[in-house]
Amino acid sequence: MSDATRVRPPTPGAKASGGARLVFVEGEALLGLSLPLEGEVLLGRDPGCALRLPAEDVSRRHARVAPSDGGHLVEDLGSTNGTFVNGAAVSARRLASGDRIRVGSFVMRYLAAGDEAARELEALAALGRRDPLTGLANRRAFEEALAGAVARAVRDGAALALAALDVDHFKRVNDAHGHAAGDAVLAAVAARATEALRAGDLLARIGGEEFAALLPGATLAAAAEVAERIRARISAAPVEAGAERVAVTVSAGVAALAPGEDGATLLARADERLYAAKRAGRDRVAR
């Protein structure tokens, strides 16, 4: 399958196209993902697959879903554990809307173009991939996007960087002003940080007061500039939290993808630099 026909997961929060798609309803790593079927989709553990399914019970090239006579066909590719449609093992099967496809520990529902059930499942998918307080991508969505970004950067020889951010002294905010004020601070941090990002960047809330920004195409220097813009915008004015005005700062660490590195290692290095910024006095960017 060529790069021109390879289908990749949409950016979290991307608007549904209304076309045929697979929606993951089982499988913790991808639960809630909605994958448009805009061409042939290869499923398996191999990083070269259109959608990588990270589980030992999935073969490297397990199955494919391909257009066929106005609909779609699922075909097992000689996998070790088989491909199942509605509980029955198949070698190849034309899909009907609503069919459940099992590949290892992952289950997808196939939704044909125009299926009214698509809207409900799309809404559930979005809820499963969004942080309800800030509206940002959640950790699951971020880790998935990070894995895809690393694979593309390696394939294309492109730059990729990441910024990890943490609200300084957040426990003091909750203790002194209450949890409602803490929620207001987190929402304001999310909004201000989003304003400082470039087109194509992805901001996520990955923990209580922890955020991360995925920066495709960014060098380490460019990532530091983005993180500094975020830091400056957040500290520029207090956050209005009811009758309270709460001064807020963040610390940040940035890292750029190194040869042979995966997404988890890149995030860990950005975290290390974040805590170096904390140790150096907070309200700063470390790289």
XYZ file of C-alpha atoms in Angstrom:
287
model
C 0.000 0.000 0.000
C 1.433 3.354 -1.012
C 1.652 6.441 1.168
C -0.962 8.024 -1.074
C -3.569 5.467 -0.021
C -2.514 4.960 3.585
C -5.213 6.001 6.030
C -4.185 7.421 9.396
C -6.252 8.169 12.505
C -7.834 11.624 12.511
C -6.687 14.345 14.838
C -8.658 14.081 18.109
C -11.761 16.222 17.783
C -11.691 16.216 13.965
C -15.138 16.562 12.440
C -16.621 13.382 11.017
C -16.822 13.295 7.240
C -20.044 11.238 7.128
C -18.344 8.492 5.103
C -17.799 4.858 6.051
C -15.636 4.312 9.111
C -14.460 1.932 11.800
C -15.201 2.866 15.417
C -13.249 1.026 18.124
C -15.571 -0.237 20.860
C -13.121 -2.594 22.656
C -9.353 -2.351 23.181
C -8.033 0.063 25.785
C -5.270 1.590 23.654
C -7.662 2.702 20.896
C -11.071 2.750 22.590
C -13.247 5.445 21.019
C -11.081 5.986 17.930
C -13.091 6.698 14.772
C -11.161 5.825 11.615
C -12.457 7.074 8.224
C -12.272 4.478 5.451
C -11.015 6.656 2.627
C -9.048 3.826 0.999
C -7.590 0.436 1.869
C -6.716 0.103 5.577
C -4.155 -2.431 6.780
C -4.492 -3.483 10.439
C -1.729 -5.105 12.473
C 1.191 -4.668 14.877
C 3.635 -3.589 12.180
C 4.460 0.146 12.376
C 3.920 0.305 8.609
C 0.218 -0.532 8.958
C -2.316 2.215 8.384
C -3.425 1.708 11.970
C -1.087 -0.065 14.387
C -2.835 -2.308 16.930
C -0.405 -2.642 19.860
C -1.168 -6.090 21.279
C 0.601 -9.451 21.260
C -2.540 -11.269 20.045
C -2.464 -9.213 16.838
C -0.275 -10.369 13.937
C 2.142 -7.968 12.284
C -0.080 -7.824 9.187
C -3.362 -9.129 10.515
C -6.228 -7.981 8.273
C -7.258 -5.396 5.738
C -10.441 -3.479 5.059
C -10.815 -2.413 1.430
C -13.460 -0.754 -0.774
C -15.613 -3.252 -2.694
C -18.656 -2.620 -4.938
C -19.734 0.536 -3.135
C -19.119 -0.944 0.314
C -16.207 -2.620 2.073
C -14.642 -6.052 2.412
C -12.637 -7.324 5.401
C -9.964 -9.930 4.670
C -7.803 -11.924 7.068
C -4.124 -11.923 6.007
C -3.177 -15.316 7.394
C -3.104 -14.070 10.977
C -2.231 -16.364 13.870
C -5.402 -15.720 15.874
C -7.864 -15.046 13.077
C -10.238 -12.252 12.121
C -13.867 -12.437 13.272
C -17.055 -10.737 12.080
C -19.987 -10.904 14.498
C -18.253 -13.768 16.334
C -17.530 -15.941 13.268
C -14.023 -16.494 11.886
C -13.684 -15.233 8.323
C -11.136 -15.358 5.543
C -12.972 -12.617 3.640
C -16.399 -11.075 4.221
C -18.352 -8.207 2.714
C -19.337 -5.903 5.554
C -22.790 -4.682 6.483
C -23.263 -1.530 8.525
C -23.107 -2.319 12.224
C -20.933 -5.438 11.839
C -18.470 -6.034 14.683
C -14.949 -6.922 13.546
C -12.585 -8.522 16.071
C -8.819 -8.429 15.522
C -7.083 -9.843 18.591
C -8.284 -7.902 21.634
C -9.634 -5.035 19.519
C -13.234 -4.784 18.347
C -14.399 -2.292 15.728
C -17.877 -1.500 14.473
C -18.150 -0.918 10.746
C -20.443 1.976 9.852
C -21.397 2.436 6.218
C -21.647 5.910 4.701
C -24.902 7.574 5.735
C -25.585 5.238 8.671
C -27.598 7.195 11.229
C -25.851 5.323 14.061
C -22.609 7.020 13.058
C -23.509 10.295 14.754
C -24.118 8.670 18.125
C -20.922 6.630 17.947
C -18.950 9.679 16.795
C -20.203 11.587 19.835
C -19.225 8.726 22.142
C -15.820 8.506 20.459
C -15.230 12.218 20.968
C -16.190 11.989 24.649
C -13.768 9.123 25.128
C -10.881 11.146 23.746
C -11.523 14.565 25.326
C -10.795 15.984 28.749
C -14.216 17.143 29.987
C -12.934 20.143 31.968
C -10.678 21.794 29.376
C -11.984 20.335 26.122
C -8.440 19.324 25.187
C -7.369 15.911 23.948
C -6.907 13.491 26.847
C -3.862 11.341 27.528
C -5.095 8.399 25.465
C -5.663 10.610 22.425
C -2.329 12.359 22.943
C -0.324 9.145 23.176
C -1.966 7.850 20.019
C -1.238 11.104 18.166
C 2.343 11.067 19.465
C 2.934 7.525 18.179
C 1.613 8.504 14.756
C 3.688 11.688 14.673
C 6.864 9.782 15.567
C 6.213 7.226 12.812
C 5.684 9.982 10.234
C 8.753 11.922 11.385
C 10.925 8.807 11.094
C 9.519 7.919 7.687
C 9.824 11.444 6.263
C 13.021 12.469 8.044
C 11.131 15.412 9.543
C 11.639 17.280 12.795
C 9.362 16.635 15.755
C 9.398 18.128 19.241
C 7.308 18.084 22.361
C 6.693 20.449 25.270
C 5.639 19.213 28.715
C 3.992 21.780 31.009
C 2.903 21.809 34.623
C 1.030 24.453 36.637
C 3.283 25.737 39.409
C 2.126 25.244 43.008
C -1.288 23.996 41.878
C -2.012 22.338 45.235
C -1.681 25.756 46.867
C -4.345 27.097 44.499
C -6.780 24.375 45.544
C -5.921 24.742 49.241
C -6.152 28.534 49.306
C -9.022 29.169 46.870
C -10.951 25.895 46.571
C -11.352 23.304 43.849
C -13.702 25.472 41.784
C -10.909 28.025 41.492
C -8.516 25.218 40.627
C -10.800 24.130 37.795
C -10.982 27.723 36.546
C -7.185 27.899 36.534
C -6.868 24.686 34.523
C -9.441 25.861 31.982
C -7.663 29.215 31.629
C -4.259 27.560 31.236
C -5.700 25.353 28.479
C -7.246 28.325 26.660
C -4.177 30.565 26.909
C -1.789 27.781 25.906
C -3.941 26.941 22.892
C -3.768 30.560 21.735
C 0.039 30.383 21.769
C 0.309 27.266 19.586
C 1.052 27.079 15.882
C -1.358 25.648 13.315
C -1.050 21.872 13.378
C 0.147 21.626 16.996
C -1.807 19.494 19.474
C -2.293 20.390 23.136
C -3.523 17.767 25.608
C -4.210 17.509 29.303
C -2.285 14.387 30.296
C -2.637 14.529 34.093
C -4.141 16.614 36.893
C -2.290 19.883 36.246
C -0.029 18.459 33.527
C -0.256 19.372 29.846
C 1.734 18.418 26.775
C 2.032 20.004 23.346
C 2.919 17.910 20.303
C 4.850 20.071 17.830
C 5.241 18.461 14.374
C 8.027 19.953 12.269
C 9.544 21.812 15.214
C 13.234 21.793 16.100
C 14.323 22.073 19.726
C 14.798 25.830 19.315
C 11.350 26.255 17.767
C 9.777 24.168 20.545
C 11.454 26.364 23.163
C 9.978 29.441 21.469
C 6.488 27.923 21.530
C 6.850 26.930 25.179
C 8.067 30.417 26.077
C 5.047 31.969 24.348
C 2.789 29.683 26.360
C 4.584 30.505 29.618
C 4.434 34.265 28.990
C 0.764 34.238 27.967
C -0.279 32.287 31.067
C 1.651 34.479 33.510
C 0.598 37.755 31.868
C -2.606 38.194 33.901
C -4.319 36.595 36.906
C -7.123 34.109 36.311
C -10.601 35.273 37.271
C -12.162 32.568 39.455
C -15.427 33.932 40.791
C -14.503 36.710 43.207
C -10.905 35.519 43.262
C -8.003 36.665 41.085
C -5.392 33.918 41.030
C -1.845 34.483 39.782
C -0.731 31.507 37.718
C 2.592 30.405 36.244
C 3.747 27.246 34.500
C 7.049 25.464 34.131
C 7.919 23.720 30.879
C 10.424 21.306 29.424
C 11.035 20.703 25.725
C 12.688 17.868 23.819
C 13.196 17.050 20.137
C 12.972 13.557 18.682
C 16.350 11.797 18.579
C 17.336 8.933 16.225
C 15.917 5.600 17.353
C 13.635 7.211 19.946
C 9.972 6.357 20.466
C 7.178 8.593 21.703
C 7.300 7.422 25.311
C 11.023 8.199 25.540
C 10.541 11.618 23.950
C 7.818 12.474 26.465
C 9.983 11.205 29.335
C 12.852 13.494 28.260
C 10.529 16.491 28.061
C 9.272 15.605 31.555
C 12.843 15.459 32.868
C 13.452 18.977 31.571
C 10.142 20.151 33.014
C 11.295 19.083 36.470
C 14.656 20.733 35.849
C 12.692 23.961 35.274
C 10.870 23.384 38.564
C 14.132 22.858 40.423
C 15.585 26.008 38.874
C 12.837 28.172 40.323
C 9.659 27.537 38.249
C 7.972 29.875 35.739
C 10.575 29.042 33.099
C 11.358 26.762 30.126
C 14.163 24.197 30.224
C 15.631 22.437 27.196
